[in-house]
């Protein structure tokens, strides 16, 4: 078989695996780092630009919004430009936008540049996932997926600590400057190490579908992001949710009837892919409870510093980083069903234990159960994602990864709004139950702890609720493989 045919069918030599994964790892790490590193800079940005929190938080909200808007378009862009060139374009745009953020002269300029950064970042994760399932041999896809997930785990584990040190030692601009050498290295690695190939002919751009998906995504993501501020009953929340859902239905109808759809929704006809996406999205929502509520408990209730909270969370992050590649290695031996079942049970038990906190809970308790929980995350989320993607025909993986990231982005934004608003509601309930408080009784701290426990309990119940869906993982069906003579390859 010729070299070009090998690129078309994904039959690469063993020596190609690590160069490809190296090029992918850089980009995925940077994309997630851009999300986690900005959090610790928000108070500094408020002081530097003399801006309110409601304005500064759009450096994060706007980034997430742009991330979600661009995701559905990735499949079309991969067909049009090829995965390699789209990835390089996204990396270049991301690196340039980092430099623009660093030289921002006002809060408005910084928000605009963060939106631009979010657009390019939103292309990186789905296109790197596409490369894995288009060019990595199937028997190594589970391990490749675990290494890809490892990069997205290391970034939020290291990002806040690294950003805090840079802000304290240098300035907030270095939160963005630090991305430049990594971005340049990622571009060079992608150019030299990734193959150039196409598995589908470029299609006509579906402008109507594009307008619908951009509008519905914007409405829904803004509503999810602002629920904690506006409330569920606000006319703005209800109006955006209703309009967003109606536009989403119009987009689905359009794509199912278009001759050349922007996002090929036929990937959802694969029952295993659809169910695995539901499970992974719900688990992602539950995962947010640990990454958000635990630092809130440590810093707000127990008065730990940001550095102390990070150190308490670090062992669990290390445990997850260790077990993610282990899950990838075990996938081929034991299959996804046993791994995911074990992972969900550990995740559910660990989350349930974290719903029994008190004001004086020792850090050892938090560290131990967070380790149990994060090992469950490693054993559960990676296999369930791979179990769905491996069922998709290679030429459709760009659209499948595009749809997958779109749904996960929406569910993550929903989780942020849901858990934040629920935390506020339960706090008021528990404060009212405690009665009049005096400054020396600690009533407010107790009420806050009980509210955190309520939200964490809901997160645990969500994990256990998806257990019945695991039956779909026991069904093994070979994906449709694209014949070599139907692939379009450029040397």
Coordinates of C-alpha atoms in Angstrom, one line a residue:
X1 CA 0.0 0.0 0.0
X2 CA 1.4 3.5 -0.9
X3 CA 2.1 6.1 1.7
X4 CA -0.8 8.2 0.6
X5 CA -3.2 5.3 0.8
X6 CA -1.9 4.6 4.4
X7 CA -2.7 8.2 5.3
X8 CA -6.2 7.8 3.9
X9 CA -7.1 4.7 5.8
X10 CA -5.2 5.4 9.0
X11 CA -2.8 2.5 8.7
X12 CA 0.3 4.2 10.0
X13 CA 3.5 2.7 11.2
X14 CA 4.1 2.3 14.9
X15 CA 6.6 5.2 14.8
X16 CA 3.9 7.6 13.7
X17 CA 1.8 7.4 16.9
X18 CA 3.9 9.5 19.3
X19 CA 4.7 12.3 16.8
X20 CA 1.0 12.7 16.0
X21 CA 0.0 12.6 19.7
X22 CA 2.7 15.1 20.5
X23 CA 1.3 17.6 18.0
X24 CA -2.3 17.0 19.3
X25 CA -1.3 17.2 23.0
X26 CA 0.1 20.7 22.7
X27 CA -3.0 22.2 21.2
X28 CA -5.5 20.5 23.5
X29 CA -3.5 21.5 26.5
X30 CA -3.4 25.2 25.4
X31 CA -7.1 25.2 24.6
X32 CA -8.1 24.1 28.1
X33 CA -5.4 26.2 29.8
X34 CA -7.0 29.3 28.4
X35 CA -10.2 28.6 30.3
X36 CA -8.7 27.7 33.7
X37 CA -5.9 30.3 33.8
X38 CA -8.1 33.4 33.7
X39 CA -10.1 32.6 36.9
X40 CA -7.4 33.7 39.3
X41 CA -6.8 36.9 37.3
X42 CA -10.4 38.2 37.6
X43 CA -9.8 40.2 40.8
X44 CA -6.6 41.7 39.4
X45 CA -8.4 42.7 36.2
X46 CA -11.2 44.3 38.2
X47 CA -8.6 46.5 39.9
X48 CA -6.5 47.2 36.9
X49 CA -9.4 48.3 34.6
X50 CA -11.6 49.7 37.5
X51 CA -14.4 47.4 36.2
X52 CA -17.3 45.7 37.9
X53 CA -17.3 41.9 38.3
X54 CA -20.4 41.7 36.0
X55 CA -18.2 43.2 33.3
X56 CA -15.0 41.4 34.0
X57 CA -16.6 37.9 34.1
X58 CA -17.3 38.3 30.3
X59 CA -13.6 37.5 29.8
X60 CA -14.7 34.0 30.8
X61 CA -18.3 34.0 29.7
X62 CA -17.5 35.4 26.3
X63 CA -14.7 32.9 25.8
X64 CA -17.1 30.0 26.6
X65 CA -19.8 31.5 24.4
X66 CA -17.4 31.8 21.4
X67 CA -16.2 28.2 22.2
X68 CA -19.7 26.8 21.9
X69 CA -20.8 28.8 18.9
X70 CA -17.9 27.6 16.6
X71 CA -18.1 23.9 17.6
X72 CA -20.9 22.9 15.2
X73 CA -19.0 24.4 12.2
X74 CA -15.9 22.3 12.8
X75 CA -17.1 19.3 10.8
X76 CA -17.6 21.4 7.7
X77 CA -14.3 23.2 8.1
X78 CA -12.4 19.9 8.3
X79 CA -14.0 18.7 5.1
X80 CA -13.2 22.1 3.5
X81 CA -9.6 22.7 4.7
X82 CA -8.5 19.3 6.0
X83 CA -7.9 18.5 9.6
X84 CA -4.2 19.4 9.5
X85 CA -4.6 22.9 8.0
X86 CA -7.7 23.7 10.1
X87 CA -5.7 22.7 13.2
X88 CA -2.7 24.9 12.2
X89 CA -5.1 27.8 11.4
X90 CA -6.7 27.5 14.8
X91 CA -3.3 27.4 16.6
X92 CA -2.1 30.4 14.8
X93 CA -5.3 32.4 15.5
X94 CA -5.2 31.3 19.1
X95 CA -1.6 32.4 19.6
X96 CA -2.1 35.8 17.9
X97 CA -5.3 36.4 20.0
X98 CA -3.2 35.6 23.2
X99 CA -0.8 38.4 22.2
X100 CA -3.7 40.7 21.6
X101 CA -5.2 39.9 25.0
X102 CA -1.8 40.7 26.6
X103 CA -1.7 44.2 25.0
X104 CA -5.4 45.0 25.6
X105 CA -5.8 48.7 26.5
X106 CA -9.3 48.5 28.0
X107 CA -11.7 46.0 29.4
X108 CA -13.8 46.2 26.3
X109 CA -10.8 45.4 24.1
X110 CA -9.8 42.4 26.4
X111 CA -13.3 41.0 26.1
X112 CA -13.3 41.3 22.3
X113 CA -9.9 39.6 22.1
X114 CA -11.1 36.9 24.5
X115 CA -14.0 36.2 22.2
X116 CA -11.6 35.9 19.3
X117 CA -9.4 33.5 21.4
X118 CA -12.5 31.5 22.3
X119 CA -13.4 31.1 18.6
X120 CA -10.0 29.6 17.7
X121 CA -9.9 27.6 20.9
X122 CA -13.3 26.1 20.1
X123 CA -11.9 24.6 16.9
X124 CA -8.9 23.0 18.6
X125 CA -10.6 20.3 20.8
X126 CA -13.0 18.9 18.1
X127 CA -10.3 18.9 15.4
X128 CA -7.8 17.1 17.6
X129 CA -10.4 14.5 18.4
X130 CA -11.2 14.2 14.7
X131 CA -7.5 13.5 14.0
X132 CA -7.4 10.7 16.6
X133 CA -10.3 8.9 15.1
X134 CA -9.3 9.4 11.4
X135 CA -5.6 8.6 11.4
X136 CA -4.9 6.5 14.5
X137 CA -5.4 2.8 14.1
X138 CA -8.5 1.6 15.8
X139 CA -6.7 -0.7 18.3
X140 CA -4.8 2.3 19.6
X141 CA -7.6 4.8 19.6
X142 CA -8.6 4.2 23.2
X143 CA -5.1 4.9 24.4
X144 CA -4.8 7.9 22.1
X145 CA -8.1 9.2 23.5
X146 CA -6.8 8.8 27.0
X147 CA -3.6 10.8 26.2
X148 CA -5.7 13.5 24.7
X149 CA -7.9 13.6 27.8
X150 CA -4.7 13.7 29.9
X151 CA -3.8 17.1 28.3
X152 CA -7.2 18.5 29.2
X153 CA -6.8 17.3 32.8
X154 CA -3.3 18.7 33.3
X155 CA -4.2 22.2 32.1
X156 CA -6.9 23.0 34.8
X157 CA -4.7 21.3 37.4
X158 CA -1.6 23.4 36.6
X159 CA -3.3 26.6 35.1
X160 CA -4.5 28.3 38.3
X161 CA -1.3 27.7 40.2
X162 CA 0.9 28.8 37.3
X163 CA -1.2 31.9 36.6
X164 CA -1.3 32.9 40.3
X165 CA 2.5 32.7 40.4
X166 CA 2.9 34.8 37.2
X167 CA 0.5 37.4 38.4
X168 CA 2.2 37.7 41.8
X169 CA 5.7 37.7 40.3
X170 CA 5.2 39.7 37.1
X171 CA 1.8 40.9 35.9
X172 CA -1.6 39.8 34.7
X173 CA -0.4 40.1 31.1
X174 CA 1.8 37.1 31.5
X175 CA -1.3 34.9 31.9
X176 CA -1.5 35.4 28.1
X177 CA 2.2 35.9 27.2
X178 CA 3.0 32.4 28.6
X179 CA 0.9 30.8 25.9
X180 CA 3.0 32.2 23.0
X181 CA 6.0 29.9 23.1
X182 CA 3.7 26.9 23.5
X183 CA 1.5 28.1 20.7
X184 CA 4.5 28.6 18.4
X185 CA 5.8 25.1 19.3
X186 CA 2.4 23.6 18.7
X187 CA 2.2 25.2 15.2
X188 CA 5.7 23.8 14.3
X189 CA 4.8 20.4 15.6
X190 CA 1.5 20.2 13.7
X191 CA 3.2 21.4 10.5
X192 CA 6.0 18.8 10.7
X193 CA 4.3 15.8 12.4
X194 CA 0.7 15.7 11.2
X195 CA -0.2 14.1 7.8
X196 CA -2.2 16.1 5.3
X197 CA -5.3 14.2 4.1
X198 CA -9.0 14.6 3.4
X199 CA -11.7 11.9 3.7
X200 CA -14.6 13.9 2.2
X201 CA -15.1 16.2 -0.7
X202 CA -15.7 19.9 0.3
X203 CA -19.4 20.8 0.3
X204 CA -21.3 23.9 -0.4
X205 CA -21.6 26.2 2.7
X206 CA -25.0 26.0 4.3
X207 CA -25.5 29.7 5.2
X208 CA -29.0 29.2 6.6
X209 CA -27.9 26.4 8.9
X210 CA -24.9 28.5 10.0
X211 CA -27.2 31.5 10.9
X212 CA -29.6 29.2 12.8
X213 CA -26.8 27.4 14.8
X214 CA -25.0 30.6 15.7
X215 CA -28.2 32.3 16.9
X216 CA -29.6 29.3 18.9
X217 CA -26.2 28.6 20.5
X218 CA -25.8 32.2 21.5
X219 CA -29.2 32.4 23.0
X220 CA -28.9 29.1 25.0
X221 CA -25.3 29.7 26.2
X222 CA -26.0 33.2 27.3
X223 CA -29.1 32.0 29.2
X224 CA -27.2 29.2 30.9
X225 CA -24.4 31.6 31.8
X226 CA -26.6 34.2 33.3
X227 CA -29.2 32.0 35.1
X228 CA -27.4 32.6 38.5
X229 CA -27.8 36.4 38.0
X230 CA -31.2 36.6 36.4
X231 CA -33.0 33.7 38.0
X232 CA -35.0 31.0 36.4
X233 CA -38.2 33.0 36.3
X234 CA -36.7 36.1 34.7
X235 CA -38.2 37.2 31.4
X236 CA -34.7 37.4 30.0
X237 CA -33.9 33.8 31.0
X238 CA -37.2 32.4 29.8
X239 CA -37.2 34.4 26.6
X240 CA -33.7 33.3 25.6
X241 CA -34.4 29.7 26.5
X242 CA -37.6 29.5 24.5
X243 CA -36.2 31.4 21.5
X244 CA -33.0 29.2 21.6
X245 CA -35.0 26.0 21.7
X246 CA -37.2 27.0 18.8
X247 CA -34.2 28.0 16.8
X248 CA -32.5 24.7 17.7
X249 CA -35.5 22.8 16.4
X250 CA -35.4 24.9 13.2
X251 CA -31.7 24.1 12.8
X252 CA -32.3 20.3 13.3
X253 CA -35.1 20.4 10.7
X254 CA -32.9 22.3 8.3
X255 CA -29.9 20.0 8.7
X256 CA -32.0 16.9 8.3
X257 CA -33.5 18.2 5.0
X258 CA -30.5 20.0 3.5
X259 CA -28.8 18.3 0.6
X260 CA -25.4 19.4 2.0
X261 CA -25.8 20.1 5.8
X262 CA -23.4 22.2 7.8
X263 CA -23.5 19.6 10.6
X264 CA -24.4 16.0 9.5
X265 CA -26.8 15.0 12.3
X266 CA -27.0 11.4 10.9
X267 CA -24.3 10.5 13.4
X268 CA -27.0 10.5 16.1
X269 CA -28.7 7.6 14.3
X270 CA -26.0 5.5 15.8
X271 CA -27.6 4.6 19.1
X272 CA -24.4 3.8 20.9
X273 CA -22.8 7.1 20.0
X274 CA -26.0 9.0 21.0
X275 CA -26.3 7.2 24.4
X276 CA -22.6 7.6 25.2
X277 CA -22.8 11.3 24.4
X278 CA -25.7 11.6 26.9
X279 CA -23.8 9.7 29.6
X280 CA -20.6 11.7 29.1
X281 CA -22.4 15.0 29.0
X282 CA -24.3 14.2 32.2
X283 CA -21.1 13.1 33.9
X284 CA -19.4 16.3 32.8
X285 CA -22.2 18.2 34.5
X286 CA -21.5 16.2 37.7
X287 CA -17.8 16.7 37.4
X288 CA -18.3 20.5 37.6
X289 CA -19.5 20.1 41.2
X290 CA -16.1 18.9 42.3
X291 CA -14.0 21.4 40.3
X292 CA -16.1 24.3 41.5
X293 CA -17.7 23.5 44.9
X294 CA -14.6 22.0 46.6
X295 CA -12.5 25.1 46.2
X296 CA -15.5 27.2 47.3
X297 CA -15.7 25.1 50.5
X298 CA -12.0 25.3 51.2
X299 CA -11.6 29.0 50.6
X300 CA -15.0 30.4 51.8
X301 CA -15.8 28.0 54.6
X302 CA -12.4 27.1 55.9
X303 CA -10.6 30.3 54.9
X304 CA -7.8 28.5 52.9
X305 CA -5.7 30.6 50.5
X306 CA -5.9 29.9 46.8
X307 CA -2.5 28.2 47.1
X308 CA -3.6 26.0 50.0
X309 CA -6.8 25.1 48.1
X310 CA -4.8 24.2 45.1
X311 CA -2.5 21.9 47.1
X312 CA -5.5 20.1 48.6
X313 CA -6.9 19.5 45.1
X314 CA -3.5 18.5 43.6
X315 CA -3.4 14.9 44.8
X316 CA -6.7 14.1 43.2
X317 CA -5.6 15.8 39.9
X318 CA -2.4 13.6 40.0
X319 CA -4.5 10.5 40.6
X320 CA -6.7 11.3 37.6
X321 CA -3.6 12.0 35.4
X322 CA -2.2 8.6 36.4
X323 CA -5.3 6.6 35.8
X324 CA -6.4 8.1 32.5
X325 CA -3.7 6.3 30.5
X326 CA -4.3 3.2 32.6
X327 CA -7.9 3.3 31.5
X328 CA -6.8 3.7 27.9
X329 CA -4.5 0.6 28.2
X330 CA -7.3 -1.5 29.9
X331 CA -9.9 -0.5 27.3
X332 CA -8.9 -3.1 24.8
X333 CA -8.6 -5.9 27.4
X334 CA -11.8 -5.5 29.5
X335 CA -14.0 -3.4 27.2
X336 CA -15.8 -0.2 28.0
X337 CA -18.7 -1.6 30.1
X338 CA -16.7 -2.8 33.1
X339 CA -14.4 0.2 33.1
X340 CA -17.3 2.7 32.9
X341 CA -19.3 0.8 35.6
X342 CA -16.3 0.8 37.9
X343 CA -15.7 4.5 37.2
X344 CA -19.3 5.6 37.8
X345 CA -19.5 3.7 41.1
X346 CA -16.2 5.2 42.4
X347 CA -17.3 8.7 41.1
X348 CA -20.7 8.4 42.7
X349 CA -19.4 7.1 46.0
X350 CA -16.7 9.7 46.2
X351 CA -19.2 12.5 45.3
X352 CA -21.7 11.2 47.9
X353 CA -19.0 11.3 50.6
X354 CA -18.2 14.9 49.6
X355 CA -21.8 15.8 50.4
X356 CA -21.3 15.1 54.1
X357 CA -18.9 18.0 54.8
X358 CA -18.9 20.0 58.0
X359 CA -17.3 23.3 58.8
X360 CA -14.4 21.5 60.5
X361 CA -13.9 18.6 58.0
X362 CA -10.2 17.8 57.9
X363 CA -8.3 18.3 54.6
X364 CA -7.3 14.6 54.7
X365 CA -11.0 13.6 54.3
X366 CA -11.4 16.0 51.3
X367 CA -8.1 14.7 49.7
X368 CA -9.0 11.0 50.2
X369 CA -12.5 11.2 48.7
X370 CA -11.5 13.5 45.9
X371 CA -8.9 11.0 44.9
X372 CA -11.5 8.2 44.9
X373 CA -13.8 10.4 42.9
X374 CA -11.2 11.5 40.3
X375 CA -10.1 7.9 39.8
X376 CA -13.7 7.2 38.9
X377 CA -13.7 10.1 36.5
X378 CA -10.6 8.7 34.8
X379 CA -12.1 5.2 34.5
X380 CA -15.5 6.4 33.4
X381 CA -15.4 9.4 31.1
X382 CA -12.6 8.4 28.8
X383 CA -13.9 4.9 27.9
X384 CA -17.5 6.1 27.5
X385 CA -16.3 8.8 25.0
X386 CA -14.2 6.3 23.0
X387 CA -17.0 3.7 23.1
X388 CA -19.2 6.2 21.2
X389 CA -16.7 7.6 18.8
X390 CA -15.3 4.2 17.7
X391 CA -18.7 3.3 16.2
X392 CA -18.7 6.2 13.8
X393 CA -17.4 5.8 10.2
X394 CA -14.0 7.4 9.7
X395 CA -15.3 9.9 7.2
X396 CA -18.0 11.1 9.6
X397 CA -15.8 11.5 12.7
X398 CA -15.3 15.2 12.1
X399 CA -19.1 15.8 12.3
X400 CA -19.4 13.4 15.3
X401 CA -16.6 15.2 17.2
X402 CA -18.1 18.6 16.3
X403 CA -21.6 17.5 17.5
X404 CA -20.0 16.0 20.6
X405 CA -18.1 19.1 21.7
X406 CA -21.2 21.3 20.9
X407 CA -23.4 19.2 23.2
X408 CA -20.8 19.0 26.0
X409 CA -20.2 22.8 25.8
X410 CA -23.9 23.4 26.2
X411 CA -24.2 20.9 29.1
X412 CA -21.2 22.4 30.9
X413 CA -22.7 25.9 30.6
X414 CA -26.0 24.6 31.9
X415 CA -24.2 22.9 34.8
X416 CA -22.5 26.2 35.8
X417 CA -25.8 28.1 35.8
X418 CA -27.8 25.3 37.5
X419 CA -25.4 24.5 40.3
X420 CA -24.6 28.2 41.0
X421 CA -28.2 29.2 41.1
X422 CA -29.1 26.1 43.2
X423 CA -26.3 27.0 45.6
X424 CA -27.7 30.5 46.2
X425 CA -31.2 29.1 46.6
X426 CA -30.2 26.5 49.1
X427 CA -28.1 28.9 51.0
X428 CA -31.1 31.2 51.6
X429 CA -33.2 28.2 52.6
X430 CA -30.7 27.1 55.2
X431 CA -30.1 30.6 56.6
X432 CA -33.8 30.9 57.1
X433 CA -34.0 27.5 58.8
X434 CA -31.2 28.5 61.2
X435 CA -33.1 31.6 62.3
X436 CA -31.5 34.9 63.4
X437 CA -27.8 34.7 63.4
X438 CA -25.1 36.4 65.5
X439 CA -21.6 37.1 64.3
X440 CA -20.0 34.6 66.7
X441 CA -22.2 31.5 66.1
X442 CA -21.0 30.5 62.7
X443 CA -24.5 30.1 61.5
X444 CA -23.8 31.5 58.0
X445 CA -20.8 29.2 57.6
X446 CA -22.9 26.2 58.6
X447 CA -25.7 27.2 56.2
X448 CA -23.2 27.6 53.4
X449 CA -21.7 24.2 54.1
X450 CA -25.2 22.6 54.0
X451 CA -26.0 24.3 50.7
X452 CA -22.7 23.0 49.2
X453 CA -23.7 19.5 50.5
X454 CA -27.1 19.8 48.9
X455 CA -25.7 20.6 45.4
X456 CA -23.0 17.9 45.8
X457 CA -25.7 15.3 46.7
X458 CA -27.5 16.3 43.5
X459 CA -24.3 15.7 41.5
X460 CA -23.9 12.3 43.1
X461 CA -27.5 11.3 42.2
X462 CA -26.9 12.4 38.6
X463 CA -24.0 10.0 38.4
X464 CA -26.1 7.1 39.7
X465 CA -29.0 8.0 37.4
X466 CA -27.0 7.3 34.3
X467 CA -26.1 3.7 35.4
X468 CA -29.1 2.2 33.5
X469 CA -27.8 3.6 30.2
X470 CA -24.6 1.4 30.4
X471 CA -26.4 -1.5 28.7
X472 CA -25.6 0.1 25.4
X473 CA -21.9 -0.4 26.0
X474 CA -22.2 -4.2 25.9
X475 CA -23.3 -4.1 22.3
X476 CA -20.3 -4.2 20.0
X477 CA -20.7 -3.3 16.4
X478 CA -18.0 -2.6 13.9
X479 CA -18.0 0.9 12.4
X480 CA -18.3 1.5 8.7
X481 CA -14.8 1.9 7.3
X482 CA -14.2 4.2 4.3
X483 CA -12.9 2.3 1.3
X484 CA -9.4 3.5 0.3
X485 CA -10.5 4.5 -3.2
X486 CA -13.0 6.9 -1.7
X487 CA -10.5 8.9 0.3
X488 CA -9.1 12.2 -0.9
X489 CA -5.4 12.6 0.0
X490 CA -2.9 15.5 -0.5
X491 CA 0.7 14.7 -0.1

